[in-house]
Coordinates of C-alpha atoms and ligand atoms in Angstrom, one line a residue:
M22 CA 69.5 120.3 133.9
V23 CA 72.0 117.8 132.7
E24 CA 75.4 118.1 134.3
A25 CA 78.3 118.3 132.0
A26 CA 80.4 115.2 132.3
E27 CA 83.6 115.8 134.2
P28 CA 86.8 115.4 132.2
V29 CA 89.2 112.5 132.3
T30 CA 92.6 114.0 132.8
Y31 CA 96.0 112.6 131.9
T32 CA 99.5 113.8 132.8
V33 CA 102.2 112.3 130.6
R34 CA 105.8 112.3 131.8
F35 CA 109.1 111.1 130.4
P36 CA 111.4 110.5 133.4
S37 CA 113.8 108.5 131.2
P38 CA 113.1 109.1 127.6
V39 CA 116.1 107.2 126.4
S40 CA 114.4 104.0 127.8
H41 CA 111.5 104.7 125.4
Y42 CA 108.8 104.9 128.1
A43 CA 106.0 107.4 128.7
E44 CA 104.5 107.4 132.2
V45 CA 100.8 108.2 132.3
E46 CA 98.8 109.3 135.2
A47 CA 95.0 109.4 134.6
T48 CA 92.3 110.8 136.9
I49 CA 89.0 109.2 136.0
P50 CA 85.8 110.4 137.6
A51 CA 84.0 107.4 139.1
A52 CA 80.5 107.1 140.4
K53 CA 80.5 106.0 144.0
Q54 CA 80.5 102.3 144.8
K55 CA 80.6 101.3 141.1
A56 CA 83.4 99.2 139.7
L57 CA 85.2 101.0 136.9
E58 CA 86.2 99.3 133.6
V59 CA 88.8 100.9 131.3
F60 CA 89.9 100.0 127.9
L61 CA 92.5 100.8 125.3
P62 CA 91.7 100.7 121.5
V63 CA 93.0 97.7 119.5
W64 CA 93.4 99.8 116.3
T65 CA 93.4 103.4 115.2
P66 CA 91.2 105.0 112.6
G67 CA 92.8 105.4 109.1
S68 CA 95.0 102.3 109.6
Y69 CA 92.9 99.2 109.1
L70 CA 94.8 96.6 111.1
I71 CA 94.3 95.3 114.7
R72 CA 97.5 96.5 116.4
E73 CA 97.0 95.3 120.0
Y74 CA 98.2 98.5 121.6
A75 CA 97.6 97.0 125.0
R76 CA 100.7 94.9 124.7
N77 CA 102.8 97.9 125.4
I78 CA 101.0 98.8 128.7
E79 CA 102.7 97.8 131.9
N80 CA 102.9 98.4 135.7
M81 CA 99.3 99.6 136.1
R82 CA 98.3 100.8 139.5
A83 CA 95.0 102.2 140.7
T84 CA 94.2 104.2 143.8
D85 CA 91.1 105.9 145.1
G86 CA 90.9 109.6 146.1
N87 CA 92.4 108.8 149.5
G88 CA 95.4 107.1 148.1
R89 CA 94.1 103.6 148.9
A90 CA 95.3 100.9 146.4
L91 CA 92.5 99.3 144.4
G92 CA 92.6 95.9 142.9
I93 CA 92.8 95.5 139.1
Q94 CA 91.6 92.6 137.0
K95 CA 92.1 92.1 133.3
T96 CA 88.8 91.3 131.6
R97 CA 89.9 91.3 128.0
K98 CA 93.1 91.7 126.2
N99 CA 92.6 95.4 126.2
R100 CA 90.3 95.9 129.2
W101 CA 90.9 96.3 133.0
L102 CA 88.4 96.2 135.8
I103 CA 89.1 98.2 138.8
E104 CA 87.5 97.1 142.1
P105 CA 84.6 99.1 143.5
V106 CA 85.8 102.5 144.5
G107 CA 83.7 102.9 147.7
V108 CA 83.0 106.5 148.6
A109 CA 85.7 107.8 146.3
T110 CA 84.5 109.9 143.4
S111 CA 87.6 109.5 141.3
V112 CA 90.2 106.9 140.5
R113 CA 93.8 107.6 139.8
L114 CA 95.4 105.2 137.3
Q115 CA 99.1 105.1 136.7
Y116 CA 100.8 103.0 134.0
R117 CA 103.8 102.9 131.7
V118 CA 103.7 102.8 127.9
Y119 CA 106.5 101.3 126.0
C120 CA 107.0 103.6 122.9
R121 CA 109.5 102.3 120.4
E122 CA 107.7 101.7 117.1
M123 CA 108.6 104.4 114.6
T124 CA 105.4 104.6 112.5
V125 CA 102.7 107.2 112.1
R126 CA 100.1 105.0 114.0
T127 CA 102.2 103.9 117.0
N128 CA 104.3 105.6 119.7
W129 CA 107.9 106.6 119.9
V130 CA 109.9 108.1 122.7
D131 CA 113.6 108.8 122.8
E132 CA 115.9 111.5 124.1
N133 CA 114.9 113.9 121.4
F134 CA 111.2 113.7 121.0
A135 CA 108.0 111.8 121.7
L136 CA 105.2 110.9 119.3
L137 CA 102.0 109.9 121.2
N138 CA 99.0 108.5 119.3
G139 CA 95.9 108.6 121.4
A140 CA 94.7 105.0 120.7
A141 CA 98.1 103.6 121.8
T142 CA 98.3 105.8 124.9
F143 CA 95.1 106.9 126.6
L144 CA 93.0 104.4 128.6
S145 CA 89.4 105.5 128.8
P146 CA 86.5 104.3 130.9
L147 CA 84.1 102.1 128.9
G148 CA 80.7 103.6 128.0
D149 CA 80.0 107.2 127.0
L150 CA 83.0 108.5 125.1
H151 CA 81.4 111.9 124.7
R152 CA 83.1 113.7 127.5
P153 CA 86.0 116.0 127.7
Y154 CA 89.6 114.6 127.9
Q155 CA 92.5 116.8 129.0
V156 CA 96.2 116.0 128.5
T157 CA 99.1 117.7 130.2
V158 CA 102.5 117.0 128.9
E159 CA 105.5 117.5 131.2
L160 CA 108.5 118.1 129.0
P161 CA 112.0 116.9 129.9
H162 CA 114.2 119.9 130.5
S163 CA 115.9 119.9 127.1
W164 CA 112.7 119.8 125.1
K165 CA 111.0 123.0 123.9
L166 CA 107.4 122.3 123.2
S167 CA 104.5 120.0 122.5
I168 CA 102.0 120.4 119.7
S169 CA 98.9 118.8 118.4
G170 CA 95.7 119.5 116.4
L171 CA 93.9 119.7 119.8
P172 CA 92.8 123.0 121.2
E173 CA 95.4 124.2 123.8
L174 CA 94.2 125.4 127.2
S175 CA 97.7 126.6 127.9
P176 CA 101.2 125.5 126.7
N177 CA 101.5 121.7 126.9
H178 CA 97.9 121.5 128.2
F179 CA 95.3 120.2 125.6
E180 CA 91.6 119.5 125.7
A181 CA 89.6 117.2 123.5
P182 CA 85.8 117.5 123.5
D183 CA 85.5 113.7 123.2
Y184 CA 87.5 110.5 122.9
D185 CA 87.3 110.4 119.1
T186 CA 89.0 113.7 119.0
L187 CA 91.6 112.6 121.5
V188 CA 92.4 109.5 119.5
D189 CA 92.4 111.6 116.3
S190 CA 95.0 114.1 117.6
P191 CA 98.6 112.8 117.9
I192 CA 100.8 114.8 120.1
L193 CA 104.4 115.6 119.3
A194 CA 106.7 116.7 122.1
G195 CA 110.3 117.7 121.5
S196 CA 112.2 120.6 119.9
P197 CA 110.9 120.7 116.3
A198 CA 111.3 123.6 113.9
V199 CA 107.8 125.1 113.6
H200 CA 106.9 127.0 110.4
E201 CA 103.7 128.9 110.8
F202 CA 101.6 130.3 108.0
V203 CA 98.0 131.7 107.7
V204 CA 95.6 130.8 105.0
D205 CA 92.0 132.1 105.0
G206 CA 92.6 133.6 108.4
K207 CA 93.5 130.2 109.9
K208 CA 96.8 129.2 111.4
H209 CA 98.7 126.3 109.9
F210 CA 101.9 124.8 111.4
L211 CA 104.4 122.7 109.5
V212 CA 106.2 121.0 112.4
N213 CA 109.5 119.5 111.3
E214 CA 110.9 117.2 114.0
G215 CA 114.5 116.4 113.0
E216 CA 114.9 119.4 110.7
T217 CA 118.7 119.7 110.0
A218 CA 120.7 121.7 107.5
L219 CA 119.9 118.8 105.1
W220 CA 116.2 119.8 105.0
D221 CA 114.9 123.0 103.3
G222 CA 112.5 124.1 105.9
A223 CA 111.4 127.4 104.3
R224 CA 110.7 125.7 100.9
S225 CA 108.8 122.9 102.5
A226 CA 106.6 125.3 104.4
R227 CA 106.1 127.5 101.3
D228 CA 105.0 124.6 99.2
T229 CA 102.8 123.2 101.9
Q230 CA 101.0 126.5 102.0
K231 CA 100.4 126.3 98.2
I232 CA 98.8 122.9 98.7
V233 CA 96.5 124.4 101.4
E234 CA 95.6 127.3 99.1
R235 CA 94.9 124.9 96.2
N236 CA 92.5 122.9 98.4
L237 CA 90.8 126.1 99.6
K238 CA 90.2 126.9 96.0
M239 CA 88.7 123.5 95.3
W240 CA 86.5 123.2 98.4
G241 CA 85.6 126.8 99.0
S242 CA 86.5 126.9 102.7
L243 CA 88.8 125.3 105.3
P244 CA 86.8 123.0 107.6
Y245 CA 88.9 123.5 110.8
Q246 CA 90.1 126.2 113.2
K247 CA 93.8 125.3 112.9
Y248 CA 95.8 122.6 111.2
V249 CA 99.0 121.0 112.2
F250 CA 101.3 119.1 109.8
L251 CA 103.5 116.9 112.0
N252 CA 106.4 116.1 109.7
L253 CA 108.8 113.7 111.4
I254 CA 112.1 113.6 109.5
V255 CA 113.2 110.3 110.8
D256 CA 114.1 108.2 107.8
S257 CA 110.9 106.3 108.0
G258 CA 107.8 106.7 105.8
G259 CA 104.0 106.9 105.8
G260 CA 101.2 109.3 106.7
L261 CA 98.1 109.1 108.8
E262 CA 95.3 111.6 108.4
H263 CA 93.4 113.4 111.1
K264 CA 90.7 116.0 111.2
N265 CA 92.9 118.9 112.3
S266 CA 96.3 117.5 111.8
V267 CA 98.4 114.8 110.0
C268 CA 101.3 112.7 111.1
M269 CA 103.9 112.1 108.4
M270 CA 107.3 110.4 108.3
T271 CA 109.9 111.1 105.7
G272 CA 113.6 110.7 104.9
R273 CA 116.3 113.2 105.8
Y274 CA 117.2 114.0 102.2
A275 CA 113.7 114.4 100.8
T276 CA 114.1 118.1 99.9
R277 CA 117.4 117.4 98.1
T278 CA 116.3 115.6 94.9
R279 CA 113.4 116.3 92.6
K280 CA 112.1 112.7 92.9
A281 CA 112.2 112.5 96.7
Y282 CA 110.7 116.0 97.0
L283 CA 107.8 115.2 94.6
D284 CA 107.2 112.1 96.7
W285 CA 107.1 114.2 99.9
L286 CA 104.8 116.8 98.3
D287 CA 102.5 114.0 97.1
L288 CA 102.4 112.7 100.7
V289 CA 101.5 116.2 102.0
S290 CA 98.9 116.6 99.3
H291 CA 97.3 113.2 99.9
E292 CA 97.1 113.5 103.7
Y293 CA 95.8 117.1 103.6
F294 CA 93.1 116.2 101.1
H295 CA 91.8 113.7 103.8
A296 CA 90.8 116.7 106.0
W297 CA 87.8 116.7 103.7
N298 CA 87.7 113.2 102.1
V299 CA 87.4 110.6 104.9
K300 CA 87.9 112.7 108.0
R301 CA 84.6 114.7 107.3
L302 CA 83.1 113.3 104.1
R303 CA 83.2 109.7 105.2
P304 CA 81.7 106.2 104.6
V305 CA 78.9 105.7 107.1
E306 CA 80.8 102.8 108.7
L307 CA 83.8 105.0 109.7
G308 CA 82.4 106.7 112.7
P309 CA 81.5 106.6 115.5
F310 CA 84.2 104.0 115.7
D311 CA 84.2 100.6 117.4
Y312 CA 87.7 100.8 118.9
E313 CA 87.7 97.1 120.0
N314 CA 86.8 95.5 116.6
E315 CA 87.4 95.8 112.9
N316 CA 85.2 98.4 111.2
Y317 CA 84.3 97.2 107.7
T318 CA 83.5 99.4 104.8
H319 CA 83.3 98.9 101.0
N320 CA 84.2 102.5 100.3
L321 CA 88.0 102.9 100.8
W322 CA 88.2 103.4 97.1
V323 CA 86.6 106.8 97.7
A324 CA 88.4 107.5 100.9
E325 CA 91.9 106.5 99.7
G326 CA 91.6 106.1 96.0
F327 CA 90.0 109.4 95.2
T328 CA 92.5 111.0 97.6
D329 CA 95.2 109.4 95.6
Y330 CA 93.7 110.8 92.4
Y331 CA 93.7 114.3 93.8
A332 CA 97.1 114.2 95.5
P333 CA 99.3 114.5 92.4
L334 CA 96.6 116.4 90.5
N335 CA 96.5 119.1 93.1
L336 CA 100.3 119.4 92.9
I337 CA 100.2 120.3 89.2
R338 CA 97.2 122.5 89.8
A339 CA 99.2 124.3 92.6
G340 CA 102.1 124.8 90.2
L341 CA 104.3 122.4 92.2
S342 CA 104.7 119.8 89.4
T343 CA 104.8 119.8 85.6
E344 CA 102.5 118.2 83.1
T345 CA 105.2 115.7 82.2
E346 CA 105.7 114.8 85.9
Y347 CA 102.0 114.3 86.4
L348 CA 101.2 112.4 83.2
M349 CA 104.4 110.5 82.4
A350 CA 106.1 107.8 84.4
R351 CA 109.6 108.7 85.5
P352 CA 112.3 107.6 83.0
A353 CA 114.2 105.2 85.3
G354 CA 111.6 102.6 84.8
E355 CA 111.0 102.3 88.5
R356 CA 107.4 102.0 89.8
D357 CA 106.2 105.5 90.1
M358 CA 102.8 105.9 91.7
S359 CA 102.5 109.6 91.5
S360 CA 102.2 109.8 87.7
L361 CA 99.1 108.7 85.9
S362 CA 101.1 106.5 83.6
G363 CA 102.9 105.0 86.5
Q364 CA 99.6 104.2 88.2
I365 CA 98.1 102.6 85.0
D366 CA 101.2 100.6 84.4
A367 CA 101.1 99.3 88.0
L368 CA 97.5 98.3 87.9
Q369 CA 97.8 96.6 84.5
N370 CA 100.8 94.6 85.8
T371 CA 99.1 93.4 88.9
P372 CA 97.5 90.0 88.2
G373 CA 95.3 90.4 91.3
R374 CA 93.1 93.0 89.4
L375 CA 91.6 89.9 87.7
T376 CA 90.8 88.2 91.0
Q377 CA 89.6 90.8 93.6
P378 CA 86.8 93.3 92.9
M379 CA 87.7 96.8 94.3
E380 CA 84.9 96.8 96.9
M381 CA 86.2 93.6 98.3
A382 CA 89.7 95.0 98.5
S383 CA 88.2 97.7 100.7
Y384 CA 86.2 95.3 102.8
D385 CA 89.1 92.9 103.3
S386 CA 91.7 95.6 103.9
W387 CA 92.1 94.3 107.5
I388 CA 93.2 90.8 106.3
K389 CA 94.7 91.6 102.9
A390 CA 95.9 95.1 102.2
Y391 CA 97.4 95.5 105.7
R392 CA 98.8 92.0 105.7
P393 CA 100.6 91.6 102.4
D394 CA 102.5 88.5 101.6
E395 CA 104.3 87.0 98.7
N396 CA 101.1 86.1 96.9
S397 CA 99.3 89.4 97.4
G398 CA 99.9 90.6 93.9
N399 CA 98.1 87.5 92.5
T400 CA 95.1 87.7 94.7
S401 CA 94.4 91.3 95.5
I402 CA 94.3 94.8 94.1
S403 CA 95.0 98.1 95.9
Y404 CA 92.0 100.3 96.4
Y405 CA 94.4 103.2 96.4
L406 CA 95.7 102.4 92.9
K407 CA 92.5 101.2 91.2
G408 CA 90.4 103.7 93.2
G409 CA 92.6 106.6 91.9
L410 CA 92.2 105.5 88.3
V411 CA 88.5 105.1 88.7
G412 CA 88.5 108.7 90.1
W413 CA 90.2 109.8 86.9
L414 CA 87.8 107.8 84.7
L415 CA 84.8 109.2 86.6
D416 CA 86.2 112.7 86.3
A417 CA 86.4 112.3 82.5
K418 CA 83.0 110.7 82.3
I419 CA 81.3 113.6 84.2
R420 CA 83.1 116.1 82.0
R421 CA 82.0 114.3 78.8
L422 CA 78.4 113.8 79.9
T423 CA 78.0 117.4 81.0
D424 CA 80.0 118.7 78.0
G425 CA 82.7 120.1 80.3
K426 CA 80.3 122.0 82.6
K427 CA 80.8 119.7 85.6
S428 CA 83.7 117.6 86.9
L429 CA 84.5 115.3 89.7
D430 CA 85.4 118.4 91.8
D431 CA 81.6 119.3 91.6
G432 CA 80.7 115.8 92.6
M433 CA 83.1 115.8 95.6
R434 CA 81.8 119.2 96.8
L435 CA 78.2 118.0 96.5
A436 CA 79.0 114.8 98.4
F437 CA 80.8 116.9 101.1
E438 CA 77.9 119.2 101.4
R439 CA 75.5 116.3 102.0
Y440 CA 77.6 113.7 104.0
S441 CA 80.3 115.5 105.9
G442 CA 78.1 116.0 109.0
E443 CA 76.9 113.5 111.6
H444 CA 76.2 110.8 109.1
G445 CA 78.5 109.4 106.5
Y446 CA 77.4 108.1 103.1
T447 CA 76.4 104.7 102.1
S448 CA 77.7 103.3 98.8
E449 CA 74.4 104.0 97.1
Q450 CA 74.3 107.6 98.4
F451 CA 77.8 108.4 97.2
Q452 CA 77.1 106.9 93.8
A453 CA 73.8 108.7 93.5
V454 CA 75.6 112.0 94.1
M455 CA 78.0 111.2 91.2
S456 CA 75.1 110.3 88.9
E457 CA 73.4 113.5 89.8
T458 CA 76.5 115.5 89.0
A459 CA 76.9 113.7 85.7
G460 CA 73.2 114.0 84.9
Q461 CA 73.0 110.3 84.1
D462 CA 72.5 107.2 86.1
L463 CA 75.9 105.7 86.5
T464 CA 74.8 102.6 88.5
S465 CA 75.8 100.0 85.9
W466 CA 79.2 101.7 85.4
F467 CA 79.9 101.7 89.2
H468 CA 78.8 98.0 89.4
K469 CA 81.4 97.2 86.7
V470 CA 84.3 99.0 88.3
L471 CA 83.5 98.2 91.9
Q472 CA 82.0 94.7 91.9
T473 CA 83.6 93.0 88.9
T474 CA 87.1 92.3 87.9
D475 CA 86.6 93.6 84.3
E476 CA 89.5 95.6 82.9
L477 CA 89.2 99.3 83.2
D478 CA 88.5 101.1 79.9
Y479 CA 90.6 104.2 79.5
T480 CA 89.3 105.2 76.1
E481 CA 86.7 107.7 77.3
A482 CA 89.3 109.6 79.4
T483 CA 92.1 109.5 76.8
E484 CA 89.7 110.7 74.1
W485 CA 88.3 113.6 76.2
F486 CA 91.7 114.9 77.2
G487 CA 93.4 114.2 73.9
L488 CA 95.9 111.7 75.3
E489 CA 97.0 108.3 73.9
F490 CA 99.2 105.5 75.0
K491 CA 102.6 105.5 73.3
K492 CA 103.1 102.7 70.8
A493 CA 105.4 100.3 72.6
E494 CA 107.8 97.8 71.2
P495 CA 109.0 94.9 73.3
P496 CA 112.3 95.7 75.0
K497 CA 115.2 94.7 72.9
S498 CA 118.7 93.5 73.6
D499 CA 121.2 92.8 70.8
N500 CA 118.5 93.6 68.2
R501 CA 116.1 91.0 69.4
S502 CA 113.3 90.7 71.9
K503 CA 114.4 90.0 75.4
A504 CA 113.8 86.6 76.9
W505 CA 111.7 86.7 80.1
I506 CA 111.1 84.3 83.0
G507 CA 108.9 86.6 85.1
F508 CA 109.7 85.8 88.7
V509 CA 110.6 88.5 91.2
S510 CA 113.8 87.8 93.0
K511 CA 115.7 89.2 96.0
P512 CA 119.3 88.8 96.9
L513 CA 119.9 87.0 100.2
E514 CA 123.5 86.8 101.5
G515 CA 124.7 86.8 97.9
R516 CA 122.2 84.1 96.9
L517 CA 119.5 84.6 94.2
I518 CA 116.1 83.8 95.9
V519 CA 112.7 83.8 94.2
S520 CA 110.4 86.1 96.2
Q521 CA 107.2 86.2 94.1
I522 CA 105.7 84.2 91.2
P523 CA 103.3 86.5 89.4
R524 CA 100.4 84.8 87.6
G525 CA 100.8 84.4 83.9
T526 CA 104.6 84.2 83.8
P527 CA 106.9 81.5 82.4
A528 CA 108.1 81.0 85.9
E529 CA 104.6 80.1 87.0
A530 CA 104.0 77.8 84.0
A531 CA 107.2 76.0 84.8
G532 CA 106.4 75.4 88.4
L533 CA 109.1 77.5 90.0
S534 CA 108.3 78.5 93.5
V535 CA 108.7 81.2 96.1
D536 CA 111.9 80.7 98.1
D537 CA 113.6 78.7 95.4
E538 CA 117.3 79.5 95.2
I539 CA 118.4 79.8 91.6
L540 CA 121.8 78.1 91.3
A541 CA 122.4 77.6 87.6
L542 CA 121.0 78.1 84.1
D543 CA 121.7 75.2 81.7
N544 CA 124.3 73.8 84.1
W545 CA 126.2 77.1 84.3
R546 CA 126.4 78.9 87.7
V547 CA 124.5 82.1 88.0
N548 CA 124.8 84.8 90.7
V549 CA 122.8 87.8 91.8
E550 CA 124.8 90.3 89.8
G551 CA 125.0 88.3 86.5
W552 CA 121.5 86.9 86.4
A553 CA 119.8 89.6 84.1
K554 CA 122.8 89.5 81.7
R555 CA 122.7 85.8 81.5
L556 CA 119.1 85.7 80.5
E557 CA 119.9 88.1 77.6
Q558 CA 122.0 85.2 76.1
Y559 CA 118.6 83.5 75.3
A560 CA 115.8 84.3 73.0
P561 CA 112.0 84.2 73.7
G562 CA 110.8 80.6 73.2
D563 CA 114.1 78.9 74.2
M564 CA 113.9 76.0 76.5
V565 CA 116.3 76.3 79.5
E566 CA 117.0 74.2 82.5
V567 CA 117.0 76.0 85.8
L568 CA 118.9 74.4 88.7
V569 CA 117.3 75.3 92.0
S570 CA 117.7 74.5 95.6
R571 CA 114.2 74.0 97.1
R572 CA 114.3 73.5 100.9
D573 CA 117.8 72.2 100.4
Q574 CA 116.9 69.7 97.7
V575 CA 118.6 70.4 94.4
I576 CA 116.2 70.0 91.4
R577 CA 116.1 70.7 87.7
V578 CA 113.2 72.7 86.3
P579 CA 112.7 73.0 82.6
V580 CA 111.4 76.4 81.7
K581 CA 110.2 77.8 78.3
L582 CA 111.2 81.4 78.2
G583 CA 108.8 84.0 77.2
E584 CA 109.1 87.5 75.7
E585 CA 109.6 90.4 78.0
P586 CA 106.4 92.4 77.9
S587 CA 106.4 95.9 76.5
K588 CA 105.6 99.0 78.5
K589 CA 102.2 99.6 77.0
W590 CA 100.8 102.1 79.4
Q591 CA 102.8 105.3 78.9
L592 CA 100.5 108.2 78.3
Q593 CA 101.4 111.1 76.0
V594 CA 99.5 114.0 74.5
N595 CA 98.1 112.9 71.2
P596 CA 99.9 114.8 68.4
Q597 CA 96.6 114.9 66.5
A598 CA 94.7 116.3 69.5
T599 CA 92.1 118.8 68.4
D600 CA 91.9 122.3 69.9
E601 CA 88.9 121.2 71.9
Q602 CA 90.8 118.3 73.4
K603 CA 93.7 120.5 74.2
L604 CA 91.4 122.8 76.0
H605 CA 89.9 119.9 78.0
L606 CA 93.4 118.9 79.0
K607 CA 94.3 122.5 80.0
V608 CA 91.1 123.0 82.0
W609 CA 91.5 119.7 83.8
L610 CA 95.2 120.2 84.7
S611 CA 94.7 123.8 85.9
G612 CA 91.5 123.0 87.8
E613 CA 90.0 126.2 86.6
Ligands
ZN714 ZN1 95.3 108.1 102.8

C-alpha cells in the first residue's frame, strides 16, 4: 500500500496589513534525519517573465517539532536548505512576504484586502509536487471573507490537491461584494473587491453570466466544479487566467461609459475563455511546469491569439455588443483592439510584422513581449494580435472549405477533446486537428502564417463574410494631404520628446532618434501643444529643418516630409454582398 503524502500546511496572517506584509507559517512533513530544501517559483504560469518572487521573502526561521531552531542556508536565489532535522518528522517554517505590487501576478496587502498569488507566497519542498497543500487564512477583524478557486474545507481553509493547483489559485481576502450565479448547476462568483456606488455590480454580474452561458453553448459543458471571477476594482489593469478562477484588475469607472465597459467585458470574455484554451487545452510545453526556469512554447498564438479572437466574438454572440462595435473601429481614431478593424489596423501599422514570425514571437515572449522597449514595434509582433487575426482567417478558411458545415468552433472542440487531458498538443498535432476539421491539409498555410513574415491575406475572409475595406483617402487638412513625419512623441515636463522611430517613416529616413527633444521647425520654436498644428502648415514632400537637442547637443536635421498614411483597414459590410454572403455573416456573428 502506498501511503498518501501528508499535506504541507500554511497559515497566513496579517498582523499589520497597512505595512503590506503577509506572515506565513508553513508546516512541512520531513523525513527523519534528511535535510530539507525548499523553493519558491521564479515565475507564474500565464505570465511569461522571470519575476524573482524570492526577493520579497524575509526573516525566515525554521524549527523542528520540538521547537529547536534549525539552520538555514541559501542554495540558489530561490532555494533554502534547512539543516538535517534529526528525529523530527516535520519542520515549521516562518517567513514574511512583502506584498505591494498591484498586478494580477504579484501580491498586494493593505488595510482593505490581500491578493495572494501562490507562486509569490508559498514555499514548497523540492521534489514531488503531487501532494496536498492546505492554506488557512486568518483574517484581520474588519475583513469579511477569503475566496479562491480552491476547494474549501471550511471558511478560510482551502486545500489544493497539488502544488500546480495551489499556484493556479490566487486567494483574495477582504470585504468584497460577492455576486453569485448558477449556470449548468455550477456555482459562479463574481467577486468585486472595491465595489463602490460607482460600479454597477448587478449589471456586471448579469453580463458575466451571459459570457459563461455563451461559452457553455460553444463548448457543450463547463469543465470545473465552481468558478471564481476575482475582479479587483483598483484602478489598475490586466488579467491572469486560472483553471477554476481568474484574477482581473480594472478601473473604478469601467461600468460608466460604453467604451470602458466593453473593454471590461472583453477582459472577462478573454480570461474566461482560457478556462478551456490554455488552462486545459494547452501546448505540451505548458505543464507540468518548471517553476525555476523559462518554459518555452511556439504556440501562444493559439493560447492567447485564438482567445483574443473569441473574446470580442463571444460578446456579440452573447448579445453584449453590436455588429458595428465588433467589426468597426471606434470613431475616435484611438487604437481599439476589441474590434476586428482595430486589430487589422494595428497589425498593419506595426513594422515588426515584417521582422518577426509569429511562432518566434511566442517562443521569445520571455525576452521580447514581456520586456518591451522603444524599438519593440520595429522588431516584434504580438502573438495576441496576429494570432487573433489568424484565428479569424482560419475560421473563414474552414467555413469555405466545408461549405459552411464546419467552423473554427468545431476545430477548437475537437482539439479540446483530444488534448485537454494529461498531455497537451504539439504544433503538428494542433495543426492536424485544424486540417482534419477543414477536410484539407493546411500545413503550407500554417507555415506561411506562423514561420514567415509574409503579409496576411484577408481576401478569403472578407469574401466569405461579404465584407470589404472602406476606400480610404489620405487625411486632409485645408484641402490638401497632410504632411507627415512619423515619429511617436511624448511630452516630458512641457518638452516634446521623440519616444519611438517606427521603420519606414520620414523621421527614420532623416536620422531622427529616440530621446531627441524637438525644439524648432525651420527656426521657429515648437511646443508640445502646437506641434501637430505646425506640421499642418507644410505639404507632403516639403523639406524642413528640425532643430533638436540630442543629449544636450543642439543639432539641425533636414527632413523630407511624407504624406500621412490613410486608414486603409476599416471593415464594412459590402453593399453588394449576396444573400449567401449575408447569411455567412449572420451565422458567424450569431455562432449558431
Ligand atoms: Zn490571455
